[in-house]
Amino acid sequence: MRVTPERCIATLLTGLACAGCVWAQPAAPAAHHVPGGFVNNDAHPPNASFWAWQWERLRNGLPKAPPQGWNLPAVKTDAALLRSPAANPSMTWIGHASVLLRIGGKNVLFDPIFSPRASPLSFVGPKRLVPLPIEVAELPKIDVVMISHNHYDHLDEDSVRQLANMASGSPHFLVPLGLKQWFAERGITRVSEADWWQGFDEGPLRVTFVPVQHWSRRTLTDTNTTLWGGWVVEGEELRVIHVGDSGYSNDFRDIGERFGGFDMAFIPIGGYAPRWFMQVMHLDVPEAVRVRADLRAARAIGIHWGTFENLTDEPADEPPLLLARQRAEQGLRIDEFDVMQIGETRSLRGEPVGLWVVPALGLPWGAG
């Protein structure tokens, strides 16, 4: 593989990769608060060498796209449907970790990224593998945006600026501790930040920030100075969790025990290779299946795969294949842990809702 200046810049970027009422405050001081930042709940090995990983990638020419391209089905999101009462409650996978949730008459957006690249720069960095299924201007009014952590593939500056400037008004941004200042510096003021187990009432919704095993960084000097986590949303007799980004930890059992289970869990299934480098901070597919069980989730959707090139080393279309294999080995039905097309909308309850039901994909990972 030829080493170019663009490749070098992309390598560096990969490494950097209150409207509501507060109803719960975490106990203080908390063990995850340390001088200068935050740590995970579970002890774990230190992060492996980023530069050793990059050298391995260069040496082996990874990741390698097949000549025919990746098998990444996507559809154009039906913007009119997202304004229809028939599609409430519903979920729409916009790609990667971006999910639009319609619940309790509210539109909730997790980890929005609408940019062509997961990067601070417009001309270099991981770019989209399939077209964006919907533009910000096509979205319905967004009531709440929840950010899991500050990595560029989860917190995209251009996207949050567009959302804050929507004609329908700025959503309420819920962010981890330490991130409110970042938004304020960009003129976005309708922001509340949360510690683990802290919650908010958003009209009919109850929202809670929960611990996961990850880390944070946007520059070379701010490692773990802002918190990370997942979000739980309760409303319309449904309980939903968006894990964000995480390695496997005891946090998931704790969350499952505290909440007593979930109707839907959005769990990352991509970003796991090479395992020697990613295992502390990113789930692999067998671990994702364990997470679903730990959370006591009746249904789960695999996210964080198939959207941006070169974020990690596994084939972009491999995670759903491995998930299908895990379902067979664990005796799970497809509806118990499935994947969606990028841009697809489904009922959050799992029931058919008229014309917007998407037919079976007819792909190897879209059956049984």
GROMACS .gro file of C-alpha atoms in nm, residues 98-253:
model
  156
   98SER     CA    1  -2.736   0.758   1.429
   99VAL     CA    2  -3.088   0.649   1.515
  100LEU     CA    3  -3.412   0.851   1.503
  101LEU     CA    4  -3.664   0.740   1.762
  102ARG     CA    5  -4.028   0.849   1.751
  103ILE     CA    6  -4.181   0.782   2.091
  104GLY     CA    7  -4.440   0.951   2.310
  105GLY     CA    8  -4.505   1.208   2.040
  106LYS     CA    9  -4.139   1.318   2.054
  107ASN     CA   10  -3.863   1.287   1.796
  108VAL     CA   11  -3.537   1.176   1.958
  109LEU     CA   12  -3.208   1.159   1.767
  110PHE     CA   13  -2.905   0.965   1.891
  111ASP     CA   14  -2.544   1.046   1.787
  112PRO     CA   15  -2.636   1.233   1.468
  113ILE     CA   16  -2.381   1.245   1.187
  114PHE     CA   17  -2.502   1.368   0.849
  115SER     CA   18  -2.162   1.465   0.707
  116PRO     CA   19  -1.988   1.287   0.418
  117ARG     CA   20  -1.698   1.192   0.646
  118ALA     CA   21  -1.651   1.099   1.012
  119SER     CA   22  -1.373   1.354   1.045
  120PRO     CA   23  -1.301   1.711   1.154
  121LEU     CA   24  -1.185   1.779   0.798
  122SER     CA   25  -1.407   1.779   0.490
  123PHE     CA   26  -1.142   1.644   0.250
  124VAL     CA   27  -0.992   1.349   0.437
  125GLY     CA   28  -1.098   1.085   0.689
  126PRO     CA   29  -1.343   0.793   0.683
  127LYS     CA   30  -1.607   0.862   0.419
  128ARG     CA   31  -1.955   0.722   0.367
  129LEU     CA   32  -1.986   0.389   0.190
  130VAL     CA   33  -2.351   0.450   0.091
  131PRO     CA   34  -2.536   0.778   0.033
  132LEU     CA   35  -2.687   0.960   0.329
  133PRO     CA   36  -3.052   0.841   0.342
  134ILE     CA   37  -3.201   1.170   0.465
  135GLU     CA   38  -3.080   1.529   0.501
  136VAL     CA   39  -3.123   1.738   0.815
  137ALA     CA   40  -3.362   1.970   0.629
  138GLU     CA   41  -3.589   1.672   0.555
  139LEU     CA   42  -3.624   1.568   0.919
  140PRO     CA   43  -3.933   1.638   1.125
  141LYS     CA   44  -3.893   1.871   1.421
  142ILE     CA   45  -3.632   1.713   1.647
  143ASP     CA   46  -3.716   1.751   2.015
  144VAL     CA   47  -3.413   1.591   2.178
  145VAL     CA   48  -3.061   1.499   2.061
  146MET     CA   49  -2.859   1.259   2.279
  147ILE     CA   50  -2.483   1.236   2.243
  148SER     CA   51  -2.302   0.929   2.379
  149HIS     CA   52  -1.945   1.066   2.365
  150ASN     CA   53  -1.724   1.306   2.176
  151HIS     CA   54  -1.551   1.089   1.911
  152TYR     CA   55  -1.591   1.228   1.561
  153ASP     CA   56  -1.811   0.942   1.440
  154HIS     CA   57  -2.059   1.016   1.721
  155LEU     CA   58  -2.034   1.393   1.770
  156ASP     CA   59  -2.019   1.573   1.437
  157GLU     CA   60  -1.988   1.951   1.453
  158ASP     CA   61  -2.155   2.034   1.124
  159SER     CA   62  -2.448   1.807   1.203
  160VAL     CA   63  -2.520   1.955   1.547
  161ARG     CA   64  -2.489   2.307   1.403
  162GLN     CA   65  -2.749   2.220   1.137
  163LEU     CA   66  -2.980   2.070   1.398
  164ALA     CA   67  -2.943   2.370   1.628
  165ASN     CA   68  -3.038   2.599   1.339
  166MET     CA   69  -3.343   2.406   1.219
  167ALA     CA   70  -3.637   2.623   1.117
  168SER     CA   71  -3.853   2.436   1.369
  169GLY     CA   72  -3.619   2.540   1.651
  170SER     CA   73  -3.318   2.392   1.823
  171PRO     CA   74  -3.360   2.056   1.992
  172HIS     CA   75  -3.257   2.005   2.350
  173PHE     CA   76  -2.909   1.852   2.342
  174LEU     CA   77  -2.835   1.602   2.620
  175VAL     CA   78  -2.462   1.538   2.652
  176PRO     CA   79  -2.213   1.370   2.887
  177LEU     CA   80  -2.041   1.566   3.163
  178GLY     CA   81  -1.781   1.807   3.030
  179LEU     CA   82  -1.933   1.855   2.682
  180LYS     CA   83  -2.166   2.148   2.751
  181GLN     CA   84  -1.878   2.394   2.713
  182TRP     CA   85  -1.793   2.255   2.367
  183PHE     CA   86  -2.149   2.335   2.255
  184ALA     CA   87  -2.148   2.678   2.420
  185GLU     CA   88  -1.830   2.769   2.232
  186ARG     CA   89  -2.025   2.708   1.912
  187GLY     CA   90  -2.322   2.918   2.017
  188ILE     CA   91  -2.545   2.620   2.102
  189THR     CA   92  -2.699   2.689   2.441
  190ARG     CA   93  -3.000   2.460   2.474
  191VAL     CA   94  -2.782   2.193   2.629
  192SER     CA   95  -2.788   1.986   2.949
  193GLU     CA   96  -2.508   1.755   3.057
  194ALA     CA   97  -2.541   1.439   3.262
  195ASP     CA   98  -2.338   1.212   3.485
  196TRP     CA   99  -2.398   0.837   3.492
  197TRP     CA  100  -2.741   0.748   3.633
  198GLN     CA  101  -2.859   1.108   3.608
  199GLY     CA  102  -3.193   1.158   3.439
  200PHE     CA  103  -3.427   1.411   3.282
  201ASP     CA  104  -3.797   1.437   3.216
  202GLU     CA  105  -3.863   1.541   2.857
  203GLY     CA  106  -4.239   1.587   2.848
  204PRO     CA  107  -4.382   1.234   2.858
  205LEU     CA  108  -4.036   1.078   2.831
  206ARG     CA  109  -3.795   0.985   3.107
  207VAL     CA  110  -3.432   0.981   2.996
  208THR     CA  111  -3.133   0.841   3.187
  209PHE     CA  112  -2.759   0.848   3.111
  210VAL     CA  113  -2.598   0.512   3.193
  211PRO     CA  114  -2.238   0.384   3.216
  212VAL     CA  115  -2.062   0.188   2.942
  213GLN     CA  116  -1.695   0.100   2.895
  214HIS     CA  117  -1.535   0.343   2.651
  215TRP     CA  118  -1.328   0.661   2.643
  216SER     CA  119  -1.327   1.012   2.497
  217ARG     CA  120  -1.096   1.235   2.293
  218ARG     CA  121  -1.117   1.497   2.018
  219THR     CA  122  -0.763   1.634   2.030
  220LEU     CA  123  -0.420   1.506   2.132
  221THR     CA  124  -0.450   1.665   2.477
  222ASP     CA  125  -0.805   1.603   2.602
  223THR     CA  126  -0.817   1.225   2.657
  224ASN     CA  127  -1.100   1.127   2.894
  225THR     CA  128  -1.170   1.485   3.005
  226THR     CA  129  -1.536   1.442   2.906
  227LEU     CA  130  -1.760   1.150   3.001
  228TRP     CA  131  -1.912   0.879   2.779
  229GLY     CA  132  -2.214   0.652   2.816
  230GLY     CA  133  -2.544   0.522   2.681
  231TRP     CA  134  -2.898   0.660   2.695
  232VAL     CA  135  -3.220   0.501   2.823
  233VAL     CA  136  -3.554   0.640   2.705
  234GLU     CA  137  -3.882   0.543   2.873
  235GLY     CA  138  -4.221   0.643   2.740
  236GLU     CA  139  -4.540   0.519   2.576
  237GLU     CA  140  -4.507   0.202   2.790
  238LEU     CA  141  -4.177   0.126   2.617
  239ARG     CA  142  -3.820   0.119   2.746
  240VAL     CA  143  -3.535   0.166   2.495
  241ILE     CA  144  -3.157   0.183   2.532
  242HIS     CA  145  -2.895   0.317   2.292
  243VAL     CA  146  -2.558   0.179   2.404
  244GLY     CA  147  -2.348   0.431   2.209
  245ASP     CA  148  -2.001   0.275   2.188
  246SER     CA  149  -1.863   0.022   2.436
  247GLY     CA  150  -1.646  -0.271   2.520
  248TYR     CA  151  -1.792  -0.556   2.721
  249SER     CA  152  -1.826  -0.486   3.094
  250ASN     CA  153  -2.039  -0.554   3.402
  251ASP     CA  154  -2.219  -0.226   3.336
  252PHE     CA  155  -2.472  -0.404   3.115
  253ARG     CA  156  -2.578  -0.645   3.388
   0.00000   0.00000   0.00000
